[in-house]
Coordinates of C-alpha atoms and ligand atoms in Angstrom, one line a residue:
M5 CA 0.0 0.0 0.0
S6 CA 1.3 3.5 -0.9
D7 CA 2.2 5.9 1.8
K8 CA 0.2 8.9 2.9
P9 CA 1.1 11.9 0.6
E10 CA 2.3 15.1 2.3
K11 CA -0.1 17.2 0.4
F12 CA -3.3 16.3 -1.5
I13 CA -3.8 19.7 -3.2
D14 CA -1.0 21.7 -4.7
E15 CA -0.5 25.5 -4.8
N16 CA -2.4 25.6 -8.1
G17 CA -5.4 24.0 -6.5
L18 CA -4.8 20.7 -8.4
R19 CA -5.1 17.3 -6.8
L20 CA -2.6 14.4 -7.0
D21 CA -4.2 13.2 -10.3
G22 CA -4.4 16.7 -11.7
R23 CA -8.1 17.3 -11.1
R24 CA -9.6 20.4 -9.6
V25 CA -11.5 20.0 -6.3
D26 CA -14.9 19.9 -8.0
E27 CA -14.0 17.6 -10.9
I28 CA -14.9 14.0 -11.3
R29 CA -12.6 11.4 -12.8
P30 CA -13.2 10.5 -16.5
M31 CA -16.0 8.0 -16.9
T32 CA -16.8 5.7 -19.8
V33 CA -19.7 3.3 -20.0
E34 CA -20.7 0.5 -22.4
M35 CA -24.1 -1.1 -22.2
G36 CA -25.2 -4.6 -23.2
V37 CA -21.8 -6.2 -22.8
L38 CA -23.1 -9.5 -21.5
S39 CA -25.3 -11.6 -23.8
R40 CA -26.6 -13.9 -21.1
A41 CA -27.8 -11.3 -18.7
D42 CA -31.1 -9.4 -19.3
G43 CA -29.2 -6.2 -19.0
S44 CA -25.6 -5.2 -18.4
C45 CA -23.2 -2.3 -18.3
Y46 CA -19.4 -2.0 -18.0
L47 CA -18.1 1.1 -16.5
E48 CA -14.7 2.6 -16.0
W49 CA -14.3 5.6 -13.7
G50 CA -10.7 6.6 -13.3
N51 CA -9.0 3.4 -12.4
N52 CA -12.2 1.7 -11.2
K53 CA -13.5 -1.0 -13.5
V54 CA -17.0 -2.3 -12.7
L55 CA -19.4 -4.7 -14.4
A56 CA -23.1 -4.7 -13.6
A57 CA -25.6 -7.4 -14.7
V58 CA -29.3 -7.6 -14.2
Y59 CA -31.3 -10.8 -14.3
G60 CA -35.1 -10.7 -14.3
P61 CA -37.8 -10.0 -13.6
R62 CA -38.4 -13.7 -13.0
E63 CA -40.4 -15.7 -10.5
L64 CA -38.8 -15.6 -7.1
H65 CA -38.0 -18.9 -5.3
P66 CA -38.5 -19.9 -2.6
R67 CA -42.0 -18.6 -2.9
R68 CA -42.2 -17.5 0.8
L69 CA -39.9 -14.7 -0.2
Q70 CA -42.3 -13.4 -2.8
R71 CA -44.0 -10.1 -2.3
P72 CA -47.6 -10.2 -3.4
S73 CA -47.9 -6.7 -4.7
E74 CA -44.4 -6.0 -6.1
A75 CA -41.1 -7.4 -7.2
L76 CA -38.1 -7.9 -4.9
V77 CA -35.0 -6.1 -6.0
R78 CA -31.8 -7.9 -4.8
Y79 CA -28.5 -6.1 -5.2
R80 CA -25.2 -7.9 -4.7
Y81 CA -22.0 -5.9 -4.6
N82 CA -18.9 -8.0 -4.9
M83 CA -15.2 -7.1 -5.0
A84 CA -13.2 -9.6 -7.0
A85 CA -10.2 -11.0 -5.1
F86 CA -7.9 -9.5 -7.7
S87 CA -9.5 -6.1 -7.7
V88 CA -7.3 -4.6 -5.0
E89 CA -3.5 -4.4 -4.2
D90 CA -3.8 -6.9 -1.4
R91 CA -5.9 -9.9 -2.5
I92 CA -9.2 -9.9 -0.6
R93 CA -10.8 -13.1 0.6
P94 CA -13.5 -14.2 -1.9
G95 CA -17.1 -14.4 -0.8
P96 CA -19.3 -12.1 1.3
S97 CA -18.0 -9.9 4.0
R98 CA -19.5 -7.4 6.4
R99 CA -18.4 -4.6 4.1
S100 CA -19.9 -6.1 1.0
T101 CA -23.2 -7.1 2.8
E102 CA -23.6 -3.5 4.0
I103 CA -22.8 -2.0 0.6
S104 CA -25.2 -4.4 -1.1
K105 CA -28.0 -3.4 1.2
V106 CA -27.6 0.3 1.0
S107 CA -27.0 0.2 -2.8
G108 CA -30.1 -1.8 -3.5
E109 CA -32.1 0.7 -1.4
A110 CA -30.7 3.5 -3.6
F111 CA -33.0 2.3 -6.4
E112 CA -36.1 2.2 -4.2
P113 CA -37.9 5.3 -5.6
V114 CA -37.2 4.7 -9.2
V115 CA -37.7 1.0 -10.0
M116 CA -41.4 0.4 -10.7
K117 CA -41.6 -2.9 -8.8
Q118 CA -45.4 -2.8 -8.7
F119 CA -45.5 -4.2 -12.3
Y120 CA -44.0 -7.5 -11.2
P121 CA -45.6 -9.0 -8.1
G122 CA -44.0 -12.2 -6.9
A123 CA -41.0 -11.6 -9.1
V124 CA -37.3 -10.9 -8.4
I125 CA -34.9 -8.5 -10.1
D126 CA -31.3 -9.5 -9.4
V127 CA -28.6 -6.9 -9.7
F128 CA -25.0 -8.0 -9.6
A129 CA -22.3 -5.5 -9.3
E130 CA -18.8 -6.9 -9.8
V131 CA -15.8 -4.8 -9.0
L132 CA -13.0 -5.9 -11.3
Q133 CA -10.5 -3.2 -10.4
A134 CA -10.9 -0.9 -7.3
D135 CA -9.5 2.6 -6.8
A136 CA -11.9 4.2 -4.3
G137 CA -15.5 5.0 -5.0
T138 CA -16.4 1.5 -6.1
R139 CA -19.9 1.5 -4.5
T140 CA -20.7 4.7 -6.3
A141 CA -19.3 3.4 -9.6
A142 CA -21.3 0.2 -9.1
I143 CA -24.6 2.2 -8.6
N144 CA -23.9 4.2 -11.8
A145 CA -23.3 1.0 -13.8
A146 CA -26.3 -0.8 -12.2
T147 CA -28.7 2.0 -13.3
L148 CA -27.8 1.5 -16.9
A149 CA -27.9 -2.3 -16.6
L150 CA -31.5 -2.0 -15.2
V151 CA -32.5 0.2 -18.1
D152 CA -30.8 -2.2 -20.5
A153 CA -32.8 -5.0 -19.0
G154 CA -36.0 -3.1 -19.8
I155 CA -37.0 -2.6 -16.2
P156 CA -39.6 0.2 -16.0
M157 CA -38.0 3.1 -14.1
K158 CA -39.2 6.5 -13.2
G159 CA -35.7 7.9 -13.8
L160 CA -32.0 7.3 -13.4
V161 CA -29.9 7.1 -10.2
A162 CA -26.4 8.6 -10.1
S163 CA -23.8 8.3 -7.4
C164 CA -20.7 10.2 -6.4
A165 CA -18.6 10.7 -3.2
V166 CA -17.4 13.9 -1.6
G167 CA -14.5 14.0 0.9
K168 CA -12.2 16.2 2.7
V169 CA -8.4 16.5 2.2
D170 CA -6.1 19.3 3.3
G171 CA -9.1 20.9 5.0
Q172 CA -10.9 21.2 1.7
L173 CA -13.9 19.5 0.3
V174 CA -13.1 17.4 -2.8
L175 CA -15.4 15.7 -5.3
D176 CA -15.0 12.0 -6.3
L177 CA -12.2 10.8 -4.1
N178 CA -9.3 8.8 -5.6
K179 CA -7.6 6.0 -3.5
P180 CA -5.1 8.1 -1.5
E181 CA -7.8 10.7 -0.8
D182 CA -10.2 8.0 0.3
N183 CA -7.6 6.1 2.4
Y184 CA -5.8 9.0 4.0
G185 CA -8.4 11.8 3.8
D186 CA -10.4 13.3 6.7
A187 CA -13.8 12.2 5.4
D188 CA -15.7 10.2 2.8
L189 CA -19.3 11.0 2.0
P190 CA -20.8 8.7 -0.7
I191 CA -24.1 10.0 -2.0
A192 CA -26.7 8.6 -4.6
M193 CA -29.6 10.6 -5.9
T194 CA -32.4 10.5 -8.4
E195 CA -32.8 12.9 -11.3
D196 CA -35.3 14.8 -9.2
G197 CA -32.5 15.4 -6.6
E198 CA -34.0 12.9 -4.0
I199 CA -31.1 11.5 -2.0
T200 CA -31.3 7.7 -2.0
L201 CA -28.0 6.9 -0.4
L202 CA -25.9 8.8 2.1
Q203 CA -23.1 7.4 4.2
M204 CA -20.3 9.0 6.0
D205 CA -16.9 7.9 7.1
G206 CA -14.8 10.5 9.1
N207 CA -15.7 13.9 10.4
L208 CA -17.4 16.8 8.7
T209 CA -19.2 19.8 10.2
A210 CA -22.9 20.4 9.4
D211 CA -21.9 23.2 7.1
E212 CA -19.4 21.0 5.3
I213 CA -22.1 18.3 4.9
T214 CA -24.5 20.8 3.3
K215 CA -21.8 22.1 1.0
G216 CA -20.6 18.5 0.3
I217 CA -24.1 17.5 -0.8
E218 CA -24.3 20.4 -3.2
M219 CA -20.9 19.4 -4.6
A220 CA -22.1 15.8 -5.0
R221 CA -25.3 17.0 -6.7
K222 CA -23.2 18.8 -9.4
G223 CA -21.1 15.6 -9.8
C224 CA -24.3 13.6 -10.2
E225 CA -25.6 16.0 -12.9
Q226 CA -22.4 15.3 -14.9
I227 CA -23.0 11.5 -14.4
F228 CA -26.6 11.8 -15.5
A229 CA -25.4 13.4 -18.7
I230 CA -22.9 10.6 -19.3
Q231 CA -25.6 8.0 -18.6
K232 CA -28.1 9.7 -20.9
E233 CA -25.5 9.9 -23.7
A234 CA -25.0 6.1 -23.3
L235 CA -28.7 5.5 -23.5
L236 CA -29.1 7.7 -26.5
S237 CA -26.3 6.0 -28.4
K238 CA -27.8 2.6 -27.6
F239 CA -31.6 3.2 -27.9
G240 CA -32.1 6.5 -29.7
T241 CA -30.7 9.5 -31.3
A242 CA -30.4 13.1 -30.4
D243 CA -29.9 14.0 -34.0
E244 CA -32.6 16.4 -34.9
E245 CA -32.5 15.4 -38.6
E246 CA -33.1 11.8 -37.7
L247 CA -36.0 12.9 -35.4
L248 CA -37.4 15.0 -38.3
K249 CA -37.2 12.1 -40.7
E250 CA -38.9 9.8 -38.2
A251 CA -41.7 12.4 -37.8
E252 CA -42.2 12.7 -41.5
L253 CA -42.3 8.9 -41.9
Q254 CA -45.0 8.7 -39.2
A255 CA -46.9 11.4 -41.0
E256 CA -46.7 9.5 -44.2
V257 CA -47.9 6.3 -42.5
A258 CA -50.8 8.3 -41.0
T259 CA -51.7 9.7 -44.5
S260 CA -51.6 6.3 -46.1
E261 CA -53.8 4.9 -43.4
D262 CA -56.3 7.7 -44.1
E263 CA -56.1 6.9 -47.8
S264 CA -56.7 3.2 -47.2
E265 CA -59.7 4.3 -45.1
D266 CA -61.0 6.2 -48.1
V267 CA -60.4 3.1 -50.3
E268 CA -62.3 1.1 -47.8
V269 CA -65.2 3.6 -47.9
I270 CA -65.2 3.5 -51.7
S271 CA -65.1 -0.3 -51.8
E272 CA -67.9 -0.4 -49.3
T273 CA -70.0 1.9 -51.5
V274 CA -69.2 -0.2 -54.6
S275 CA -70.0 -3.5 -52.9
D276 CA -73.3 -1.9 -51.6
E277 CA -74.2 -1.0 -55.2
I278 CA -73.3 -4.5 -56.4
Q279 CA -75.3 -6.0 -53.6
A280 CA -78.3 -3.8 -54.6
E281 CA -77.9 -4.9 -58.2
D282 CA -77.7 -8.6 -57.1
D283 CA -80.8 -8.2 -55.0
E284 CA -82.9 -6.7 -57.7
P285 CA -83.3 -9.7 -60.0
E286 CA -83.7 -12.0 -57.0
A287 CA -86.5 -9.7 -55.8
E288 CA -88.3 -10.4 -59.1
D289 CA -88.1 -13.9 -60.6
D290 CA -84.5 -15.2 -60.7
D291 CA -84.4 -18.1 -63.2
E292 CA -86.5 -16.3 -65.8
G293 CA -84.5 -13.1 -65.5
E294 CA -81.2 -15.0 -66.0
N295 CA -82.5 -16.8 -69.1
T296 CA -83.8 -13.6 -70.6
E297 CA -80.3 -12.1 -70.2
L298 CA -78.7 -15.2 -71.8
Q299 CA -81.2 -15.0 -74.7
D300 CA -80.5 -11.3 -75.2
E301 CA -76.7 -12.0 -75.3
E302 CA -77.3 -14.8 -77.9
E303 CA -79.4 -12.5 -79.9
A304 CA -76.7 -9.9 -79.9
F305 CA -74.6 -12.1 -82.4
T306 CA -75.5 -11.9 -86.0
D307 CA -76.0 -15.1 -88.0
D308 CA -72.7 -14.4 -89.9
E309 CA -70.7 -14.1 -86.7
V310 CA -72.1 -17.4 -85.4
G311 CA -71.3 -19.0 -88.7
D312 CA -67.7 -17.7 -88.6
A313 CA -67.2 -19.0 -85.0
S314 CA -68.5 -22.4 -86.0
D315 CA -66.1 -22.6 -89.0
E316 CA -63.2 -21.6 -86.7
A317 CA -64.2 -24.3 -84.2
E318 CA -64.5 -26.8 -87.0
D319 CA -60.9 -26.0 -88.2
L320 CA -59.7 -26.5 -84.6
F321 CA -61.6 -29.7 -83.7
G322 CA -62.1 -31.2 -87.1
E323 CA -65.8 -31.7 -86.7
D324 CA -69.1 -29.8 -86.7
V325 CA -69.4 -28.6 -83.1
S326 CA -72.5 -26.4 -83.5
E327 CA -74.8 -29.3 -82.9
F328 CA -72.8 -30.5 -79.9
E329 CA -72.8 -27.0 -78.3
I330 CA -76.5 -26.7 -78.7
T331 CA -77.1 -30.1 -77.1
E332 CA -74.8 -29.2 -74.2
N333 CA -76.6 -25.9 -73.7
A334 CA -79.9 -27.5 -73.8
E335 CA -78.8 -30.0 -71.1
S336 CA -77.2 -27.4 -68.9
E337 CA -80.3 -25.2 -69.2
D338 CA -82.4 -28.1 -68.0
D339 CA -80.0 -28.8 -65.1
S340 CA -79.1 -25.2 -64.2
S341 CA -82.0 -24.7 -61.8
S342 CA -81.4 -28.0 -59.9
E343 CA -77.5 -28.2 -59.9
P344 CA -75.9 -24.8 -60.3
E345 CA -72.8 -25.9 -58.4
G346 CA -72.3 -29.0 -60.6
A347 CA -72.5 -26.9 -63.7
E348 CA -69.8 -24.6 -62.3
S349 CA -67.5 -27.5 -61.5
D350 CA -67.9 -28.7 -65.1
E351 CA -66.9 -25.3 -66.3
D352 CA -63.9 -25.4 -63.9
E353 CA -62.8 -28.8 -65.3
G354 CA -63.1 -27.4 -68.8
E355 CA -60.8 -24.6 -67.8
K356 CA -58.3 -27.0 -66.2
N357 CA -58.3 -29.2 -69.3
E358 CA -57.6 -26.2 -71.5
Ligands
UDP407 N1 -10.1 -1.5 -0.5 C1 -9.2 -2.5 -0.4 N2 -9.5 -3.6 0.3 C2 -10.7 -3.8 0.8 C3 -11.6 -2.7 0.7 C4 -11.3 -1.6 0.1 O1 -8.1 -2.4 -0.9 O2 -11.0 -4.8 1.4 C5 -9.7 -0.2 -1.2 C6 -10.4 -0.2 -2.6 O3 -9.5 0.4 -3.5 C7 -11.6 0.7 -2.4 C8 -11.0 1.7 -1.4 O4 -10.2 0.9 -0.6 O5 -12.0 1.2 -3.6 C9 -12.1 2.4 -0.7 O6 -12.9 1.5 -0.1 P1 -14.3 1.9 0.6 O7 -14.6 0.9 1.6 O8 -14.3 3.3 1.0 O9 -15.3 1.7 -0.6 P2 -15.4 2.5 -1.9 O10 -14.9 3.9 -1.8 O11 -14.7 1.7 -2.9 O12 -16.9 2.5 -2.2

């Protein structure tokens, strides 16, 4: 373990890692990194490396643990044995149990548990590399993993610590500041500014606590911005042009829907007219009406035309078909009233044979 530095803040107001007192460490996030988890997020914050995974909602077993009106959110914070300088004993410890409890509670106002009665939502936060501020880093990653898992949430949760070194408040402690500083005040909050986690290690005056909370609030605002950027790059776009195109597309779809409604109205009118026409002859006497139409059509051909058609048919079939046709017509006329369907099927067959 490194020794306690003589000074944490130099004469230029810069800290050991070159940051100003109110500056957070650089943070990068990547969502959806685990294919087998329902949601996941990998986060690097300074030298911290954290992986958050969400499983669920799924039915909670044993059933006696189920909550009849909401889901149970279980949060497990774990530090990998290799994440720190001196290997830590694997498995749960008093520290990890405490961090798991308070971190899970930090999501209490945002996760809409009422949608999943009897279910469990498991959140796993694995610290792969630790450099102070791991519980806050884990909360920031877990928020995005929950969103990635599609868990309905009222908003995001961001977390950041404030501490005191060289008699000054500093935002987002690094390892020497955390280990050798005068105080460590990790805070988590919702986008509305509701504080959902507040712990304190060391000594601070009431005034320092108030100022510290304000400092953490500004830090959380920056983290919200990073989280939202990650969400936009995964699920949406802030590009106005894209949004405009999308709106135009929706307008087109709406217009074509209107048009298809018009078409429907027109087709309904046409089908009504057809129906009215169909009804008319039926209202009078059907069979006779049809026969009259048929006769009219036949009468429309001149004798010459009929003669030409017979000659053509003769050329094709090599026999005089006029007599055959007349016989068939005569038969079908007789049968038409009793077996209209059979007559149709004969026609179909004829078509198929052709
Ligand atoms: N740490 C460690 N061994 C431990 C616990 C913590 O080396 O068993 C280091 C680790 O780098 C951690 C830092 O001490 O990030 C501060 O730990 P703390 O308990 O304050 O939690 P954190 O600030 O990480 O949330």
